[in-house]
Amino acid sequence: NAGVTQTPKFRVLKTGQSMTLLCAQDMNHEYMYWYRQDPGMGLRLIHYSVGEGTTAKGEVPDGYNVSRLKKQNFLLGLESAAPSQTSVYFCASSLWDFRDTQYFGPGTRLTVL
Amino acid sequence: AQTVTQSQPEMSVQEAETVTLSCTYDTSESDYYLFWYKQPPSRQMILVIRQEAYKQQNATENRFSVNFQKAAKSFSLKISDSQLGDAAMYFCAHSGAGSYQLTFGKGTKLSVIP
């Protein structure tokens, strides 16, 4: 039982490049989330999903897209990376909604030059 | 809008002693949930404790307990018999029953002194 895994763990991009972060969970959770963590800012929600085939915007969605084609996977895409997207990205999942305990992945450190 | 405030950016405690981390929140909802998450140097966040606002009794989990003061909108975390492994960032978070949101505070960095 791996819990929540994220791929890759580190990535360096140049401005304008694109990439996709992959999140996978093996707990059969309905809800999945993408957060970003910046120094002194806590965690901020980018997008979330309430089930397979659904996505919704969070607090800071601009510049990101997401997809949830399979229940266990939640992808975060950056179409044209900008230096402001340099951050640590965390994926999380929960059995039911935001009131439930969220289980986090180990994070992806992304640097955009 | 929900807000969560952690007024102590950093704290330290001697090993085996007790420390209390502060958290206040602002919400217009009567039904909500409060959390403390721990983020060790490995970065992976884990739940420490969860409190349902409609429950009067303070949640406890082994050496971790909370002091939930609903009227004052305060939710502090007490760590007893502090251990070296407790050194981490601690985040307080709030989720309203009617909101699609988990709002985090900015965190408190706890150091444990041997």
Short mmCIF file of C-alpha atoms in Angstrom, two decimals:
data_model
loop_
_atom_site.label_atom_id
_atom_site.label_comp_id
_atom_site.label_asym_id
_atom_site.label_seq_id
_atom_site.Cartn_x
_atom_site.Cartn_y
_atom_site.Cartn_z
CA ASN A 1 0.00 0.00 0.00
CA ALA A 2 1.96 3.00 -1.30
CA GLY A 3 -0.61 5.68 -0.36
CA VAL A 4 -0.13 8.78 -2.51
CA THR A 5 2.81 8.93 -4.89
CA GLN A 6 4.02 11.78 -7.09
CA THR A 7 6.18 11.80 -10.20
CA PRO A 8 8.70 13.39 -10.62
CA LYS A 9 10.27 14.45 -7.31
CA PHE A 10 12.31 17.28 -8.84
CA ARG A 11 12.16 19.15 -12.13
CA VAL A 12 13.80 22.19 -13.67
CA LEU A 13 12.07 23.92 -16.57
CA LYS A 14 12.82 26.88 -18.75
CA THR A 15 10.24 29.63 -19.13
CA GLY A 16 7.65 28.63 -21.71
CA GLN A 17 8.20 24.88 -21.46
CA SER A 18 5.37 22.54 -20.55
CA MET A 19 5.19 19.58 -18.22
CA THR A 20 2.80 17.27 -16.44
CA LEU A 21 2.95 16.17 -12.82
CA LEU A 22 1.44 12.79 -12.04
CA CYS A 23 -0.29 11.87 -8.82
CA ALA A 24 -1.45 8.34 -8.03
CA GLN A 25 -3.30 6.94 -5.02
CA ASP A 26 -4.12 3.35 -4.17
CA MET A 27 -6.66 3.98 -1.40
CA ASN A 28 -9.74 4.18 -3.65
CA HIS A 29 -10.33 7.77 -2.57
CA GLU A 30 -12.94 9.88 -4.33
CA TYR A 31 -11.40 13.31 -3.74
CA MET A 32 -8.00 14.40 -5.01
CA TYR A 33 -6.24 17.75 -4.71
CA TRP A 34 -3.28 19.70 -6.01
CA TYR A 35 -1.63 22.30 -3.77
CA ARG A 36 1.36 24.55 -4.08
CA GLN A 37 3.55 25.52 -1.15
CA ASP A 38 5.59 28.70 -1.22
CA PRO A 39 7.82 30.04 1.57
CA GLY A 40 5.77 31.79 4.23
CA MET A 41 2.48 31.10 2.41
CA GLY A 42 1.27 27.76 3.71
CA LEU A 43 -0.49 25.52 1.21
CA ARG A 44 -2.83 26.90 -1.43
CA LEU A 45 -5.27 24.82 -3.43
CA ILE A 46 -4.80 24.85 -7.20
CA HIS A 47 -7.45 22.41 -8.45
CA TYR A 48 -9.37 19.50 -7.04
CA SER A 49 -11.51 16.60 -8.18
CA VAL A 50 -14.57 15.07 -6.53
CA GLY A 51 -14.45 11.90 -8.59
CA GLU A 52 -13.37 10.29 -11.83
CA GLY A 53 -13.95 12.60 -14.78
CA THR A 54 -14.53 15.72 -12.68
CA THR A 55 -12.30 18.71 -11.89
CA ALA A 56 -12.83 22.09 -10.23
CA LYS A 57 -10.83 25.25 -9.61
CA GLY A 58 -9.30 26.06 -6.28
CA GLU A 59 -7.80 29.25 -4.91
CA VAL A 60 -4.94 29.70 -7.43
CA PRO A 61 -5.87 27.89 -10.69
CA ASP A 62 -4.41 30.28 -13.29
CA GLY A 63 -1.68 28.78 -15.46
CA TYR A 64 -2.57 25.18 -14.56
CA ASN A 65 -4.82 22.51 -16.00
CA VAL A 66 -5.82 19.16 -14.54
CA SER A 67 -7.37 15.90 -15.62
CA ARG A 68 -8.75 12.88 -13.83
CA LEU A 69 -9.40 10.21 -16.42
CA LYS A 70 -8.96 7.38 -13.92
CA LYS A 71 -10.05 7.40 -10.30
CA GLN A 72 -6.57 6.66 -9.00
CA ASN A 73 -4.72 9.32 -11.04
CA PHE A 74 -4.80 13.12 -10.99
CA LEU A 75 -2.60 15.01 -13.44
CA LEU A 76 -1.46 18.61 -13.12
CA GLY A 77 -0.29 20.34 -16.28
CA LEU A 78 1.65 23.51 -16.90
CA GLU A 79 1.24 24.55 -20.54
CA SER A 80 3.72 27.45 -20.53
CA ALA A 81 5.77 27.56 -17.36
CA ALA A 82 6.61 30.90 -15.73
CA PRO A 83 9.12 31.72 -12.96
CA SER A 84 6.16 32.50 -10.66
CA GLN A 85 5.29 28.80 -10.81
CA THR A 86 8.51 27.86 -9.05
CA SER A 87 7.19 26.07 -5.99
CA VAL A 88 6.75 22.75 -4.23
CA TYR A 89 3.65 20.94 -5.44
CA PHE A 90 1.72 18.51 -3.29
CA CYS A 91 -0.96 16.09 -4.28
CA ALA A 92 -3.44 14.80 -1.70
CA SER A 93 -6.45 12.54 -1.57
CA SER A 94 -9.34 11.89 0.78
CA LEU A 95 -12.13 9.33 0.97
CA TRP A 96 -14.84 11.99 1.05
CA ASP A 97 -14.79 15.77 1.01
CA PHE A 98 -12.70 18.59 2.47
CA ARG A 99 -13.87 17.69 5.99
CA ASP A 100 -12.09 14.37 5.81
CA THR A 101 -8.43 13.67 6.53
CA GLN A 102 -6.25 14.32 3.51
CA TYR A 103 -3.34 12.02 2.69
CA PHE A 104 -0.43 13.78 1.04
CA GLY A 105 2.21 12.75 -1.43
CA PRO A 106 5.91 13.53 -0.90
CA GLY A 107 5.85 16.62 -3.12
CA THR A 108 7.51 17.77 -6.34
CA ARG A 109 10.01 20.60 -6.27
CA LEU A 110 9.69 22.57 -9.51
CA THR A 111 12.07 25.33 -10.55
CA VAL A 112 11.29 27.50 -13.58
CA LEU A 113 14.24 29.46 -14.90
CA ALA B 1 -13.94 33.90 3.66
CA GLN B 2 -12.09 31.58 5.97
CA THR B 3 -8.78 32.64 7.45
CA VAL B 4 -6.38 30.76 9.69
CA THR B 5 -3.71 32.55 11.70
CA GLN B 6 -0.68 31.01 13.34
CA SER B 7 1.01 33.81 15.24
CA GLN B 8 4.20 31.94 16.12
CA PRO B 9 6.47 31.47 13.08
CA GLU B 10 8.99 29.53 15.16
CA MET B 11 9.07 27.83 18.54
CA SER B 12 11.45 25.63 20.44
CA VAL B 13 11.05 23.14 23.26
CA GLN B 14 13.37 21.04 25.37
CA GLU B 15 13.13 17.32 24.85
CA ALA B 16 10.59 15.74 27.26
CA GLU B 17 8.94 19.12 27.94
CA THR B 18 5.52 20.37 26.84
CA VAL B 19 4.86 22.97 24.17
CA THR B 20 1.69 24.64 22.90
CA LEU B 21 1.25 25.93 19.36
CA SER B 22 -1.38 28.59 18.78
CA CYS B 23 -3.98 28.85 16.04
CA THR B 24 -6.93 31.16 15.57
CA TYR B 25 -9.44 31.10 12.74
CA ASP B 26 -12.25 33.14 11.35
CA THR B 27 -15.37 31.58 9.90
CA SER B 28 -19.04 32.39 9.46
CA GLU B 29 -20.07 28.74 9.49
CA SER B 30 -21.41 26.92 12.53
CA ASP B 31 -20.36 23.48 11.33
CA TYR B 32 -16.71 23.03 10.46
CA TYR B 33 -13.64 20.91 11.01
CA LEU B 34 -10.18 21.81 12.28
CA PHE B 35 -6.91 20.02 11.68
CA TRP B 36 -3.29 20.04 12.69
CA TYR B 37 -0.88 18.68 10.08
CA LYS B 38 2.80 17.97 10.61
CA GLN B 39 5.41 18.46 7.89
CA PRO B 40 8.79 16.96 8.84
CA PRO B 41 11.99 17.76 6.91
CA SER B 42 11.09 14.94 4.51
CA ARG B 43 8.26 17.28 3.34
CA GLN B 44 5.44 14.74 3.40
CA MET B 45 2.54 16.10 5.43
CA ILE B 46 0.69 13.87 7.84
CA LEU B 47 -2.37 14.44 9.98
CA VAL B 48 -1.71 14.96 13.67
CA ILE B 49 -5.22 15.56 14.95
CA ARG B 50 -8.73 16.40 13.70
CA GLN B 51 -11.52 18.15 15.58
CA GLU B 52 -15.20 18.40 14.66
CA ALA B 53 -16.58 21.75 15.79
CA TYR B 54 -19.89 20.34 17.02
CA LYS B 55 -18.06 18.09 19.49
CA GLN B 56 -17.40 19.76 22.83
CA GLN B 57 -14.70 17.31 23.83
CA ASN B 58 -11.15 18.19 22.87
CA ALA B 59 -9.52 15.68 20.53
CA THR B 60 -6.46 13.78 21.72
CA GLU B 61 -4.01 11.47 19.98
CA ASN B 62 -1.39 9.98 22.28
CA ARG B 63 0.96 12.85 23.24
CA PHE B 64 -0.96 15.36 21.13
CA SER B 65 -4.04 17.16 22.33
CA VAL B 66 -5.95 20.28 21.41
CA ASN B 67 -7.58 23.07 23.34
CA PHE B 68 -10.62 23.98 21.25
CA GLN B 69 -12.29 27.22 22.31
CA LYS B 70 -15.19 27.64 19.90
CA ALA B 71 -16.38 31.03 21.13
CA ALA B 72 -12.87 32.45 20.93
CA LYS B 73 -12.23 30.67 17.60
CA SER B 74 -9.02 29.24 18.99
CA PHE B 75 -7.55 25.80 18.31
CA SER B 76 -4.16 25.28 19.99
CA LEU B 77 -2.06 22.11 19.84
CA LYS B 78 -0.30 20.78 22.92
CA ILE B 79 2.57 18.36 22.53
CA SER B 80 3.53 16.57 25.73
CA ASP B 81 6.83 14.78 26.42
CA SER B 82 8.36 16.30 23.28
CA GLN B 83 10.61 14.02 21.26
CA LEU B 84 13.29 14.77 18.68
CA GLY B 85 11.00 13.36 16.00
CA ASP B 86 8.44 16.06 16.75
CA ALA B 87 10.68 18.67 15.11
CA ALA B 88 8.75 19.84 12.05
CA MET B 89 6.52 22.51 10.57
CA TYR B 90 3.03 22.37 12.00
CA PHE B 91 0.09 23.67 10.03
CA CYS B 92 -3.34 24.47 11.38
CA ALA B 93 -6.20 24.12 8.88
CA HIS B 94 -9.94 24.78 8.73
CA SER B 95 -12.70 23.37 6.53
CA GLY B 96 -16.26 24.59 6.63
CA ALA B 97 -19.07 22.10 6.10
CA GLY B 98 -20.48 24.16 3.26
CA SER B 99 -17.25 25.11 1.53
CA TYR B 100 -15.08 23.29 -0.95
CA GLN B 101 -11.93 24.45 0.71
CA LEU B 102 -9.32 23.53 3.28
CA THR B 103 -7.62 26.72 4.44
CA PHE B 104 -4.14 26.43 5.92
CA GLY B 105 -2.27 28.76 8.22
CA LYS B 106 1.28 29.75 7.39
CA GLY B 107 2.78 27.26 9.79
CA THR B 108 4.90 27.14 12.94
CA LYS B 109 8.39 25.69 12.81
CA LEU B 110 9.03 23.64 15.95
CA SER B 111 12.56 22.80 17.05
CA VAL B 112 13.24 20.23 19.75
CA ILE B 113 16.39 20.78 21.80
CA PRO B 114 18.12 17.65 23.11
#
